[in-house]
Coordinates of C-alpha atoms in Angstrom, one line a residue:
M1 CA 10.1 2.6 28.9
A2 CA 9.7 -0.3 26.6
K3 CA 9.8 -3.8 28.1
T4 CA 12.7 -6.1 27.2
F5 CA 12.0 -9.9 26.8
N6 CA 14.7 -12.5 27.5
E7 CA 12.9 -15.6 26.2
I8 CA 10.2 -16.7 23.9
P9 CA 6.9 -17.3 25.7
H10 CA 5.5 -20.8 25.4
N11 CA 2.0 -19.9 26.4
R12 CA -0.1 -17.2 24.8
P13 CA 0.7 -13.9 26.7
D14 CA -2.0 -11.8 28.3
T15 CA -2.6 -8.9 25.8
P16 CA -5.9 -7.2 26.7
L17 CA -5.2 -4.0 24.9
L18 CA -3.9 -5.7 21.7
D19 CA -7.0 -8.0 21.8
S20 CA -9.1 -4.9 21.5
V21 CA -7.4 -3.8 18.3
N22 CA -9.1 -5.7 15.4
V23 CA -8.3 -3.1 12.7
P24 CA -6.0 0.0 12.7
A25 CA -8.9 2.3 13.3
D26 CA -9.2 0.9 16.8
L27 CA -5.8 2.1 17.8
R28 CA -6.4 5.6 16.6
H29 CA -8.5 6.2 19.7
L30 CA -5.7 5.2 22.1
N31 CA -3.6 7.8 24.0
T32 CA 0.2 7.9 24.2
E33 CA 0.3 5.8 27.4
Q34 CA -1.9 3.1 25.8
L35 CA 0.2 3.1 22.7
L36 CA 3.3 2.3 24.8
V37 CA 1.5 -0.6 26.5
L38 CA 0.3 -1.8 23.1
A39 CA 3.9 -1.9 21.9
D40 CA 4.9 -4.2 24.7
E41 CA 1.9 -6.4 24.1
L42 CA 2.6 -6.5 20.4
R43 CA 6.2 -7.6 20.9
S44 CA 5.2 -10.2 23.4
F45 CA 2.5 -11.7 21.1
M46 CA 4.8 -11.7 18.1
L47 CA 7.5 -13.6 20.0
Y48 CA 4.9 -16.1 21.1
C49 CA 3.6 -16.6 17.5
V50 CA 7.0 -17.0 15.9
G51 CA 8.0 -19.4 18.6
K52 CA 5.1 -21.6 17.6
T53 CA 5.5 -21.3 13.8
G54 CA 9.0 -20.2 13.1
G55 CA 9.7 -17.4 10.7
H56 CA 11.3 -13.9 10.5
F57 CA 11.0 -11.7 13.5
G58 CA 14.2 -9.7 14.1
A59 CA 13.1 -7.0 11.6
G60 CA 9.6 -7.0 12.9
L61 CA 10.7 -6.4 16.5
G62 CA 12.7 -3.4 15.2
V63 CA 9.7 -1.7 13.6
T64 CA 7.1 -2.3 16.3
E65 CA 6.8 1.3 17.3
L66 CA 7.0 2.5 13.7
T67 CA 4.2 0.2 12.7
I68 CA 1.9 1.4 15.5
A69 CA 2.7 5.0 14.8
L70 CA 2.0 4.6 11.0
H71 CA -1.4 3.0 11.5
H72 CA -2.2 5.5 14.3
V73 CA -1.4 8.6 12.2
F74 CA -2.4 7.5 8.7
N75 CA -5.9 6.5 7.6
T76 CA -5.1 3.0 6.4
P77 CA -6.1 1.3 4.2
E78 CA -7.3 4.5 2.4
D79 CA -3.8 5.8 2.9
R80 CA -1.3 3.4 1.4
L81 CA 1.6 1.8 3.4
V82 CA 4.1 0.0 1.1
W83 CA 6.5 -2.2 3.0
D84 CA 9.9 -3.2 1.6
V85 CA 11.0 -6.9 1.5
G86 CA 8.3 -8.1 3.9
H87 CA 10.4 -9.6 6.7
Q88 CA 9.3 -6.6 8.9
T89 CA 5.5 -6.9 8.4
Y90 CA 4.5 -9.3 11.2
P91 CA 3.4 -6.4 13.5
H92 CA 1.5 -4.9 10.5
K93 CA -0.3 -8.2 10.0
I94 CA -1.2 -8.5 13.7
L95 CA -2.7 -5.0 13.7
T96 CA -4.6 -5.4 10.5
G97 CA -7.2 -8.0 11.4
R98 CA -5.0 -11.1 11.2
R99 CA -4.1 -11.5 14.9
E100 CA -5.9 -14.8 15.3
Q101 CA -4.4 -16.3 12.1
M102 CA -0.8 -15.7 13.1
L103 CA -0.3 -19.3 14.2
S104 CA -0.9 -20.3 10.6
M105 CA 2.0 -18.1 9.4
R106 CA 4.0 -19.6 6.5
Q107 CA 2.1 -22.9 6.7
K108 CA 0.0 -24.5 4.0
D109 CA -3.2 -22.5 3.5
G110 CA -2.1 -20.1 6.2
L111 CA -0.8 -16.5 6.2
S112 CA 2.1 -15.6 3.9
G113 CA 5.3 -14.5 5.5
F114 CA 5.3 -11.5 3.3
P115 CA 2.8 -8.8 2.3
K116 CA 0.2 -10.3 -0.2
R117 CA -2.4 -8.3 -1.9
S118 CA -4.9 -11.2 -2.0
E119 CA -4.6 -11.7 1.7
S120 CA -5.6 -8.2 3.0
E121 CA -6.6 -4.8 1.7
Y122 CA -3.9 -3.4 4.1
D123 CA -1.2 -5.2 2.0
T124 CA -1.0 -2.7 -0.8
F125 CA 1.8 -4.3 -2.6
G126 CA 3.1 -7.9 -2.7
V127 CA 6.8 -8.2 -2.0
G128 CA 9.6 -10.7 -1.3
H129 CA 12.5 -9.1 -3.1
S130 CA 14.0 -5.9 -1.7
S131 CA 14.1 -2.3 -2.9
T132 CA 10.8 -2.1 -4.6
S133 CA 8.8 0.0 -2.2
I134 CA 9.7 3.5 -3.4
S135 CA 8.9 2.6 -7.0
A136 CA 5.6 1.0 -6.1
A137 CA 4.6 3.8 -3.7
L138 CA 5.5 6.4 -6.3
G139 CA 3.4 4.7 -8.9
M140 CA 0.4 4.6 -6.4
A141 CA 0.9 8.3 -5.6
M142 CA 1.0 9.2 -9.3
A143 CA -2.1 7.1 -10.1
S144 CA -4.0 8.7 -7.2
A145 CA -3.2 12.2 -8.4
Q146 CA -4.2 11.3 -11.9
L147 CA -7.6 10.0 -10.7
G148 CA -8.1 13.0 -8.4
E149 CA -8.0 10.9 -5.2
E150 CA -6.6 12.5 -2.1
R151 CA -4.6 10.0 -0.1
K152 CA -1.2 9.7 1.5
T153 CA 1.3 7.1 0.3
V154 CA 4.2 5.9 2.5
A155 CA 7.1 3.7 1.5
I156 CA 8.9 1.9 4.4
M157 CA 12.4 0.9 3.4
G158 CA 15.4 -0.4 5.3
D159 CA 18.9 1.0 4.9
G160 CA 20.0 -2.4 3.5
A161 CA 17.5 -2.0 0.7
M162 CA 18.9 1.4 -0.1
T163 CA 22.0 -0.2 -1.4
A164 CA 20.1 -1.4 -4.5
G165 CA 20.2 0.8 -7.6
M166 CA 16.4 0.5 -8.1
A167 CA 15.9 2.5 -4.9
F168 CA 17.9 5.4 -6.2
E169 CA 16.2 5.3 -9.6
A170 CA 12.9 5.7 -7.8
L171 CA 14.2 8.5 -5.6
N172 CA 15.5 10.4 -8.7
H173 CA 12.1 10.0 -10.4
A174 CA 10.1 11.0 -7.3
S175 CA 11.6 14.5 -7.2
H176 CA 11.0 14.9 -10.9
V177 CA 7.2 14.2 -10.8
D178 CA 6.7 16.1 -7.5
K179 CA 3.9 13.9 -6.0
N180 CA 3.0 13.5 -2.4
L181 CA 5.2 10.7 -1.1
L182 CA 6.7 9.9 2.3
V183 CA 9.7 7.6 2.4
V184 CA 10.6 6.2 5.8
L185 CA 14.2 5.1 5.9
N186 CA 14.5 2.6 8.6
D187 CA 18.2 2.7 9.4
N188 CA 19.3 -0.2 11.6
Q189 CA 22.7 -0.9 9.8
M190 CA 21.3 -4.4 9.0
S191 CA 19.4 -6.1 6.2
I192 CA 19.7 -9.9 6.8
S193 CA 23.4 -9.9 7.5
R194 CA 25.3 -6.8 8.3
N195 CA 25.2 -4.1 5.6
V196 CA 28.2 -3.3 3.5
G197 CA 29.0 -0.5 1.1
G198 CA 29.6 3.2 1.1
L199 CA 26.0 4.3 1.8
S200 CA 25.7 2.1 4.9
T201 CA 29.1 3.3 6.1
Y202 CA 28.1 6.9 5.5
F203 CA 25.0 6.6 7.7
S204 CA 26.9 4.9 10.5
K205 CA 29.9 7.3 10.5
L206 CA 28.0 10.6 10.2
W207 CA 29.4 12.4 13.2
S208 CA 32.3 10.1 14.2
S209 CA 34.8 11.5 11.6
K210 CA 38.2 12.1 13.3
I211 CA 38.8 15.1 11.1
Y212 CA 35.5 16.6 12.0
T213 CA 35.8 16.0 15.8
Q214 CA 39.4 17.3 15.8
F215 CA 38.3 20.4 14.0
R216 CA 35.4 20.9 16.4
E217 CA 37.3 20.4 19.6
G218 CA 40.5 22.1 18.5
G219 CA 38.6 25.1 17.2
K220 CA 36.8 25.4 20.6
K221 CA 40.1 25.5 22.5
A222 CA 42.0 27.8 20.2
L223 CA 39.2 30.4 20.0
R224 CA 37.9 30.2 23.6
G225 CA 37.3 33.7 24.8
M226 CA 36.9 35.2 21.3
P227 CA 33.1 35.5 20.8
H228 CA 33.2 36.7 17.2
A229 CA 35.6 33.9 16.1
S230 CA 33.6 31.4 18.1
N231 CA 30.5 32.4 16.1
F232 CA 32.4 32.0 12.9
V233 CA 33.5 28.5 14.0
R234 CA 29.9 27.6 15.0
R235 CA 28.6 28.7 11.6
T236 CA 31.5 26.8 9.8
E237 CA 30.6 23.7 11.9
E238 CA 27.0 23.9 10.8
Y239 CA 28.1 24.3 7.2
M240 CA 30.4 21.2 7.5
K241 CA 27.6 19.2 9.1
S242 CA 25.3 20.1 6.1
M243 CA 28.0 18.8 3.8
V244 CA 28.2 15.4 5.4
S245 CA 24.6 15.0 6.6
P246 CA 22.3 12.5 4.8
A247 CA 20.1 15.6 4.2
T248 CA 22.6 16.5 1.5
I249 CA 22.0 13.4 -0.5
F250 CA 18.3 13.3 -0.2
E251 CA 17.7 17.0 -0.5
E252 CA 19.9 17.2 -3.6
L253 CA 17.5 14.5 -5.0
G254 CA 14.6 16.8 -4.3
F255 CA 13.3 15.4 -1.0
Y256 CA 12.5 17.3 2.1
Y257 CA 14.7 15.5 4.7
V258 CA 13.8 15.0 8.4
G259 CA 16.0 13.2 10.9
P260 CA 17.6 11.1 12.0
I261 CA 15.2 10.4 14.9
D262 CA 14.9 7.6 17.4
G263 CA 12.6 5.0 15.8
H264 CA 11.8 3.4 19.1
D265 CA 10.5 6.7 20.6
L266 CA 6.8 6.1 20.0
P267 CA 5.5 9.6 21.1
L268 CA 8.2 11.3 18.9
L269 CA 7.3 9.1 15.9
V270 CA 3.6 9.9 16.3
E271 CA 4.3 13.6 16.6
T272 CA 6.7 13.7 13.7
L273 CA 4.6 11.6 11.3
G274 CA 1.6 13.8 12.2
K275 CA 3.5 16.9 11.1
L276 CA 4.9 15.3 7.9
K277 CA 1.5 14.1 7.0
E278 CA 0.6 17.7 6.2
I279 CA 3.6 18.4 4.0
K280 CA 3.1 18.3 0.3
G281 CA 5.6 16.8 -2.1
A282 CA 8.4 14.2 -1.6
V283 CA 9.5 13.8 2.0
L284 CA 12.1 11.4 3.6
L285 CA 12.0 10.6 7.3
H286 CA 15.2 9.0 8.6
I287 CA 14.8 6.9 11.7
I288 CA 17.3 4.9 13.7
T289 CA 16.2 1.5 15.0
H290 CA 17.7 -1.7 16.5
K291 CA 16.9 -4.9 14.7
G292 CA 15.5 -7.4 17.3
K293 CA 14.6 -4.5 19.7
G294 CA 12.9 -5.7 22.9
F295 CA 14.2 -9.2 22.7
A296 CA 17.6 -9.3 24.4
P297 CA 19.1 -12.3 22.5
A298 CA 18.1 -10.8 19.1
E299 CA 19.5 -7.4 20.1
N300 CA 22.9 -9.0 20.9
D301 CA 22.8 -11.3 17.8
P302 CA 20.7 -9.7 15.0
V303 CA 22.1 -11.9 12.3
G304 CA 21.5 -15.1 14.2
Y305 CA 18.0 -14.0 15.1
H306 CA 17.0 -12.7 11.7
A307 CA 14.6 -15.7 11.6
L308 CA 13.7 -18.4 14.1
N309 CA 12.9 -22.1 13.8
K310 CA 9.8 -23.4 15.5
I311 CA 10.5 -24.0 19.2
E312 CA 9.4 -27.4 20.4
P313 CA 7.9 -27.9 23.9
K314 CA 10.5 -28.6 26.5
Q315 CA 9.2 -32.2 27.1
A316 CA 9.5 -32.9 23.4
L317 CA 13.1 -31.6 23.5
K318 CA 13.9 -33.8 26.4
S319 CA 12.6 -36.9 24.7
A320 CA 14.5 -36.0 21.6
I321 CA 17.8 -35.8 23.5
E322 CA 17.3 -39.3 24.8
V323 CA 17.2 -40.8 21.3
P324 CA 20.7 -41.2 19.7
A325 CA 21.0 -38.6 17.0
A326 CA 21.6 -39.7 13.5
K327 CA 24.6 -38.2 11.7
A328 CA 23.5 -34.8 10.3
K329 CA 23.4 -34.5 6.5
P330 CA 25.2 -31.4 5.2
K331 CA 23.0 -28.8 3.6
Y332 CA 23.7 -28.0 0.0
Q333 CA 24.9 -24.5 1.1
Q334 CA 27.6 -26.2 3.2
V335 CA 28.6 -28.4 0.2
F336 CA 29.0 -25.3 -1.8
G337 CA 30.9 -23.5 1.0
D338 CA 33.3 -26.4 1.5
W339 CA 33.9 -26.7 -2.2
L340 CA 34.6 -22.9 -2.5
C341 CA 37.2 -23.1 0.2
D342 CA 38.9 -26.1 -1.3
M343 CA 38.9 -24.6 -4.8
A344 CA 40.3 -21.3 -3.4
E345 CA 43.2 -23.2 -1.9
Q346 CA 44.0 -24.7 -5.3
D347 CA 43.5 -21.6 -7.4
S348 CA 44.5 -18.1 -6.3
R349 CA 42.5 -16.6 -9.1
L350 CA 39.2 -17.6 -7.5
V351 CA 37.0 -14.7 -6.2
G352 CA 33.7 -15.3 -4.4
I353 CA 30.9 -12.8 -5.0
T354 CA 27.5 -12.5 -3.3
P355 CA 24.7 -9.9 -3.2
A356 CA 24.2 -9.7 0.5
M357 CA 23.7 -13.5 1.0
C358 CA 27.0 -14.5 2.6
D359 CA 25.4 -16.4 5.5
G360 CA 22.5 -17.9 3.5
S361 CA 24.8 -19.1 0.7
G362 CA 27.2 -20.8 3.0
M363 CA 30.1 -18.4 2.4
N364 CA 31.0 -17.5 6.0
Q365 CA 34.0 -19.8 6.2
F366 CA 35.3 -18.6 2.8
A367 CA 34.9 -14.9 3.9
E368 CA 36.9 -15.6 7.1
R369 CA 39.7 -17.6 5.4
F370 CA 40.0 -15.6 2.2
P371 CA 38.8 -12.0 3.1
D372 CA 40.8 -10.5 0.2
R373 CA 39.0 -12.7 -2.3
F374 CA 35.5 -12.3 -0.9
E375 CA 33.1 -9.6 -2.2
D376 CA 29.7 -8.9 -0.7
V377 CA 28.3 -6.2 -2.9
A378 CA 25.1 -5.6 -0.8
I379 CA 21.6 -5.9 -2.3
A380 CA 22.8 -5.2 -5.9
E381 CA 22.4 -8.3 -8.0
Q382 CA 22.9 -6.5 -11.3
H383 CA 26.2 -5.1 -10.1
A384 CA 27.3 -8.5 -8.8
V385 CA 26.9 -10.0 -12.2
T386 CA 28.7 -7.2 -14.1
L387 CA 31.4 -7.0 -11.5
A388 CA 32.1 -10.7 -12.1
A389 CA 32.2 -10.0 -15.8
G390 CA 34.8 -7.3 -15.3
M391 CA 36.9 -9.5 -13.1
A392 CA 36.8 -12.3 -15.7
C393 CA 38.0 -9.9 -18.4
E394 CA 41.2 -9.5 -16.4
G395 CA 41.9 -13.2 -15.8
A396 CA 40.2 -13.7 -12.4
K397 CA 37.9 -16.7 -11.9
P398 CA 34.7 -15.2 -10.2
V399 CA 32.1 -17.5 -8.6
V400 CA 28.8 -15.7 -8.0
A401 CA 26.8 -17.3 -5.2
I402 CA 23.2 -16.1 -5.8
Y403 CA 19.7 -17.4 -5.2
S404 CA 17.9 -18.5 -8.3
T405 CA 15.1 -16.0 -7.7
F406 CA 17.6 -13.2 -7.2
L407 CA 19.5 -13.9 -10.4
Q408 CA 16.3 -13.0 -12.2
R409 CA 17.1 -9.4 -11.2
G410 CA 20.4 -9.5 -13.0
Y411 CA 19.1 -11.2 -16.2
D412 CA 20.1 -8.5 -18.6
Q413 CA 23.6 -8.4 -17.2
L414 CA 23.8 -12.2 -17.4
I415 CA 23.0 -12.0 -21.1
H416 CA 24.7 -8.7 -22.2
D417 CA 27.7 -8.6 -19.9
V418 CA 28.6 -12.3 -19.3
A419 CA 27.2 -14.6 -22.0
L420 CA 27.5 -12.3 -25.0
Q421 CA 31.2 -11.9 -24.3
N422 CA 31.5 -15.6 -23.3
L423 CA 33.2 -14.7 -20.1
D424 CA 34.5 -17.2 -17.6
V425 CA 32.0 -16.8 -14.7
L426 CA 30.5 -19.6 -12.6
F427 CA 27.1 -19.1 -11.1
A428 CA 26.2 -21.1 -8.0
L429 CA 22.4 -21.0 -8.1
D430 CA 21.2 -21.6 -4.6
R431 CA 17.5 -22.2 -3.6
A432 CA 16.7 -23.8 -7.0
G433 CA 13.2 -25.3 -7.1
L434 CA 10.5 -24.8 -4.4
V435 CA 11.6 -23.3 -1.1
G436 CA 8.9 -24.2 1.3
E437 CA 7.6 -21.7 3.8
D438 CA 9.1 -18.6 2.0
G439 CA 6.7 -19.3 -0.9
A440 CA 6.4 -18.1 -4.4
T441 CA 8.4 -14.9 -4.1
H442 CA 11.6 -16.9 -3.3
A443 CA 11.0 -20.1 -5.4
G444 CA 13.7 -20.9 -7.9
A445 CA 11.1 -22.1 -10.4
Y446 CA 12.4 -20.6 -13.6
D447 CA 16.2 -20.7 -13.8
I448 CA 16.4 -23.7 -16.2
S449 CA 14.0 -22.0 -18.5
Y450 CA 15.7 -18.6 -18.5
L451 CA 19.3 -20.0 -18.6
R452 CA 19.1 -22.6 -21.3
C453 CA 17.9 -20.2 -23.9
I454 CA 21.1 -18.1 -23.5
P455 CA 24.0 -18.9 -26.0
N456 CA 27.3 -20.0 -24.5
M457 CA 25.7 -21.0 -21.2
V458 CA 26.4 -24.4 -19.6
V459 CA 23.5 -25.4 -17.2
M460 CA 23.9 -28.2 -14.7
A461 CA 21.4 -29.9 -12.3
P462 CA 23.1 -32.2 -9.8
S463 CA 21.0 -34.9 -8.1
N464 CA 22.9 -35.1 -4.8
E465 CA 25.6 -33.6 -2.6
N466 CA 28.6 -35.3 -4.3
E467 CA 27.3 -34.5 -7.8
T468 CA 26.9 -30.9 -6.7
R469 CA 30.6 -30.7 -5.6
Q470 CA 31.8 -32.4 -8.8
L471 CA 29.6 -30.3 -11.1
L472 CA 30.8 -27.1 -9.3
Y473 CA 34.3 -28.1 -10.2
T474 CA 33.2 -29.0 -13.7
G475 CA 31.7 -25.6 -14.2
Y476 CA 34.7 -23.9 -12.7
M477 CA 37.1 -25.7 -15.0
H478 CA 34.9 -24.9 -18.1
S479 CA 36.1 -21.9 -20.0
G480 CA 33.0 -19.7 -20.3
P481 CA 29.8 -19.0 -18.4
A482 CA 28.3 -21.9 -16.4
A483 CA 25.6 -22.4 -13.8
V484 CA 25.0 -25.1 -11.2
R485 CA 21.6 -25.2 -9.6
Y486 CA 20.9 -26.8 -6.2
P487 CA 18.1 -26.6 -3.7
R488 CA 17.7 -25.3 -0.2
G489 CA 18.3 -27.6 2.7
T490 CA 19.8 -31.1 2.8
G491 CA 20.2 -33.8 0.2
P492 CA 19.8 -37.6 0.3
G493 CA 23.0 -38.1 2.3
V494 CA 25.3 -39.4 -0.4
E495 CA 29.0 -39.6 0.6
I496 CA 31.0 -36.7 -0.7
E497 CA 34.3 -37.4 -2.4
K498 CA 37.0 -35.1 -1.3
T499 CA 38.8 -35.4 -4.7
M500 CA 37.3 -33.1 -7.3
S501 CA 36.9 -34.4 -10.9
A502 CA 35.5 -32.7 -13.9
L503 CA 32.6 -34.7 -15.3
P504 CA 32.2 -35.2 -19.1
L505 CA 30.4 -32.1 -20.4
G506 CA 26.9 -32.8 -21.4
K507 CA 26.8 -36.5 -20.3
G508 CA 24.3 -38.2 -18.1
V509 CA 24.4 -41.6 -16.4
M510 CA 22.1 -44.6 -16.2
V511 CA 20.9 -45.2 -12.7
R512 CA 18.3 -48.0 -13.1
D513 CA 17.4 -50.3 -16.0
G514 CA 13.8 -51.1 -16.6
A515 CA 11.3 -51.6 -19.4
E516 CA 8.7 -49.6 -21.4
V517 CA 9.2 -46.3 -19.5
A518 CA 12.4 -44.2 -19.1
I519 CA 12.5 -41.4 -16.6
L520 CA 15.0 -38.7 -17.5
N521 CA 15.7 -36.9 -14.2
F522 CA 17.2 -33.4 -14.0
G523 CA 18.2 -32.4 -10.5
T524 CA 17.4 -33.5 -6.9
L525 CA 14.1 -35.2 -7.6
L526 CA 16.1 -38.3 -8.5
A527 CA 15.2 -40.1 -5.2
F528 CA 11.5 -39.7 -6.0
G529 CA 12.0 -40.8 -9.6
L530 CA 13.8 -43.9 -8.4
K531 CA 11.0 -44.7 -5.9
A532 CA 8.4 -44.3 -8.6
A533 CA 10.5 -46.4 -11.0
D534 CA 10.6 -49.2 -8.5
T535 CA 6.8 -49.2 -8.4
I536 CA 6.3 -49.3 -12.2
G537 CA 9.5 -51.0 -13.3
A538 CA 10.9 -48.0 -15.2
T539 CA 14.4 -47.1 -16.4
V540 CA 16.0 -44.0 -14.7
A541 CA 18.7 -41.8 -16.1
D542 CA 20.4 -39.0 -14.2
M543 CA 20.8 -36.4 -16.9
R544 CA 23.1 -34.0 -14.9
F545 CA 23.3 -31.4 -17.8
V546 CA 20.4 -29.4 -19.1
K547 CA 22.7 -27.6 -21.6
P548 CA 24.5 -29.2 -23.4
I549 CA 22.0 -32.0 -23.2
D550 CA 23.0 -35.6 -23.6
E551 CA 21.7 -36.3 -27.1
D552 CA 23.2 -39.7 -27.4
L553 CA 21.5 -40.9 -24.2
I554 CA 18.1 -39.4 -25.2
R555 CA 18.4 -41.1 -28.6
D556 CA 19.2 -44.5 -27.0
L557 CA 16.4 -44.2 -24.4
A558 CA 13.9 -43.3 -27.1
S559 CA 14.8 -46.3 -29.2
R560 CA 14.3 -48.7 -26.3
H561 CA 11.2 -47.4 -24.5
Q562 CA 7.6 -46.8 -25.3
L563 CA 7.4 -43.6 -23.1
L564 CA 9.9 -41.0 -22.0
V565 CA 9.2 -39.1 -18.8
T566 CA 11.1 -35.9 -18.0
L567 CA 11.4 -34.9 -14.3
E568 CA 12.5 -31.5 -13.0
E569 CA 11.8 -29.1 -10.1
N570 CA 11.5 -26.2 -12.6
S571 CA 8.7 -24.8 -14.7
V572 CA 7.6 -27.2 -17.3
S573 CA 7.3 -24.3 -19.7
G574 CA 10.7 -23.9 -21.4
G575 CA 12.4 -26.3 -18.9
A576 CA 14.6 -29.3 -19.2
G577 CA 11.7 -31.4 -20.6
S578 CA 11.2 -28.8 -23.3
A579 CA 14.9 -29.3 -24.2
V580 CA 14.3 -33.0 -24.6
G581 CA 11.2 -32.5 -26.7
E582 CA 13.0 -30.0 -28.9
F583 CA 15.8 -32.4 -29.6
L584 CA 13.4 -35.3 -30.4
A585 CA 11.5 -33.0 -32.8
A586 CA 14.6 -31.8 -34.5
Q587 CA 15.8 -35.4 -35.0
G588 CA 12.4 -36.6 -36.3
I589 CA 12.2 -39.1 -33.4
V590 CA 8.6 -39.9 -32.7
V591 CA 8.0 -41.2 -29.1
P592 CA 5.4 -40.2 -26.5
V593 CA 6.8 -37.9 -23.9
L594 CA 5.4 -36.9 -20.5
H595 CA 6.8 -33.7 -18.9
L596 CA 6.6 -33.6 -15.1
G597 CA 7.6 -30.4 -13.4
L598 CA 6.2 -27.2 -11.9
P599 CA 2.8 -26.2 -13.4
D600 CA 2.0 -22.8 -14.9
C601 CA 1.0 -21.2 -11.6
F602 CA 2.7 -19.7 -8.6
V603 CA 3.0 -22.4 -5.8
D604 CA 1.9 -21.1 -2.4
H605 CA 3.9 -21.5 0.8
G606 CA 3.9 -24.7 2.9
N607 CA 6.6 -27.1 3.7
H608 CA 8.6 -28.6 0.8
T609 CA 7.0 -32.0 1.1
Q610 CA 3.5 -30.5 0.9
Q611 CA 4.5 -28.3 -2.0
L612 CA 5.9 -31.3 -4.0
A613 CA 2.7 -33.3 -3.3
A614 CA 0.5 -30.4 -4.4
V615 CA 2.2 -30.2 -7.8
G616 CA 2.5 -33.9 -8.3
L617 CA 6.2 -34.3 -7.8
D618 CA 6.3 -36.7 -4.9
A619 CA 7.1 -40.3 -5.6
E620 CA 3.5 -41.6 -5.4
S621 CA 2.2 -38.8 -7.7
I622 CA 5.0 -39.5 -10.2
A623 CA 4.1 -43.2 -10.4
V624 CA 0.4 -42.4 -10.8
A625 CA 1.0 -39.9 -13.6
I626 CA 3.1 -42.3 -15.5
S627 CA 0.6 -45.2 -15.1
Q628 CA -2.2 -42.9 -16.3
R629 CA -0.2 -41.9 -19.4
Q630 CA 0.6 -45.6 -20.1
A631 CA -3.1 -46.5 -19.8
L632 CA -4.0 -43.6 -22.2
L633 CA -1.4 -44.8 -24.7
Q634 CA -2.8 -48.3 -24.6
Q635 CA -6.3 -47.2 -25.5
P636 CA -7.4 -47.8 -29.0
T637 CA -7.5 -44.6 -31.2
A638 CA -10.8 -42.8 -31.9
Q639 CA -10.6 -44.1 -35.5
T640 CA -10.3 -47.7 -34.3
K641 CA -13.2 -47.3 -31.9
S642 CA -15.4 -46.0 -34.7
N643 CA -14.6 -49.0 -36.9

């Protein structure tokens, strides 16, 4: 029986069997009893590592037995394992040669919190967004067949990821091409928060239907003692079960369905996977697991324990308690959540929509207070955007709370269904800019670039908490599509005004007067821009709007300064700085411009401060970059030198 842990170990646990497994081939020599011991040691070690580094672990605990069974049965890395999302891959990383690197997880120059092809040959497909595994695995299986290579390909997908349309597109295609593919559906009724939607409900209510149970029990009583009739009822029951079983869905799509089975029964998993390994064609194994399995607090609160912050030593915690705590600054997600509730009180037309990010986006209070006006559409970003468009057509005022990186998945719907029809939808773009330890897959590095090129869009970049609240109101009151981008975490601690006021559309404000250099700031790097300006004596303007951009302010600053500097936590390519440059060129205004923003590369994980320093967006780097450009501008031209 699997061991259950009640607390996070502070010291490295004793794991002699796990320590002997350096690559998956090592565990293929273990017997059943040893595999069960290995599962306990793996859970214990994972809890220890996450306690030291922080990170996701509820999903990983839930697939501990599955991970062991997969690597035990399949010849990885020759056989391909394709994990969905990546939250669940910590046990996979530990078993694939990265055990001693786990304490570097999600830290600068350390292991990624997600599968990463450049990190290990066992990470067959990089992933941060959900619902990609079946498509990727099918592509691998098709390529292997084309090249005449014999290997097994397995996609491991959670039931939460099965709510996305992309998963069903892949399932439909898989049956059409008839390639060897095993899909493991890990059904734990959870993704990050609790799953919603018809499919999730279908899985969880398979045999609990009142009609079905009444028919079953009533039929038994009425026909007791009538053997022929009883046989008829039994056959009818089997037929009814086939009509409501998940096998019906997947077998109609062309898959050979097996399950559901207990995903924590390691011997059963090994036996079942061993048999399925020999079956040709498309196969789906349905397993039932418990997110957080083996760690009692996570089993009882799988949402709260989806991820864990780094646990400080008890002595450090004691010392921290003795120091008077400063007033906590609200996170931007709380600022949005508070505004959403306040706005909903004023306007009954408001509807809040999120694609499975209720908790992360700060919508819990809104969902509780206004349940009839809250829509969690599950992991279905495209549907969320077009749903909002449909609501706007009928006079509702939808607010779509969505991570910047996730709106990328609904880009066609944003253009075709919302902007083209100039519909009244507000997008609250969470996690704009770099996101720290979650790394490149979750960074909101491109939203300014991909939004400002769309006609009818209003794009806003507040610099602090109060501006976020006021610009959310401004976007809501605007008639047409609008987006407000704000980062993860806390802001500078600016006092938030309860009264909501619509700010003048497309107008920035002067923050600091200086000479020679003017910094045009877009978003929450304002504090760094001001600190740099203090060093070099620069002017600073808080632009607030990317589209429409404040043309009058740009024209004025260009006329009074020798150098304009644009500052944004977005890709320089096509970003707010590009908008400034395009305006200057169109007006024939000639002035040197320095664009500071995210470079043309994916920024690796680390904490946010480290990331900003790495790309030259901390205050010191900003000041240095400006000083270097000033020095370059003051040099005589090559022609002058030659004379």
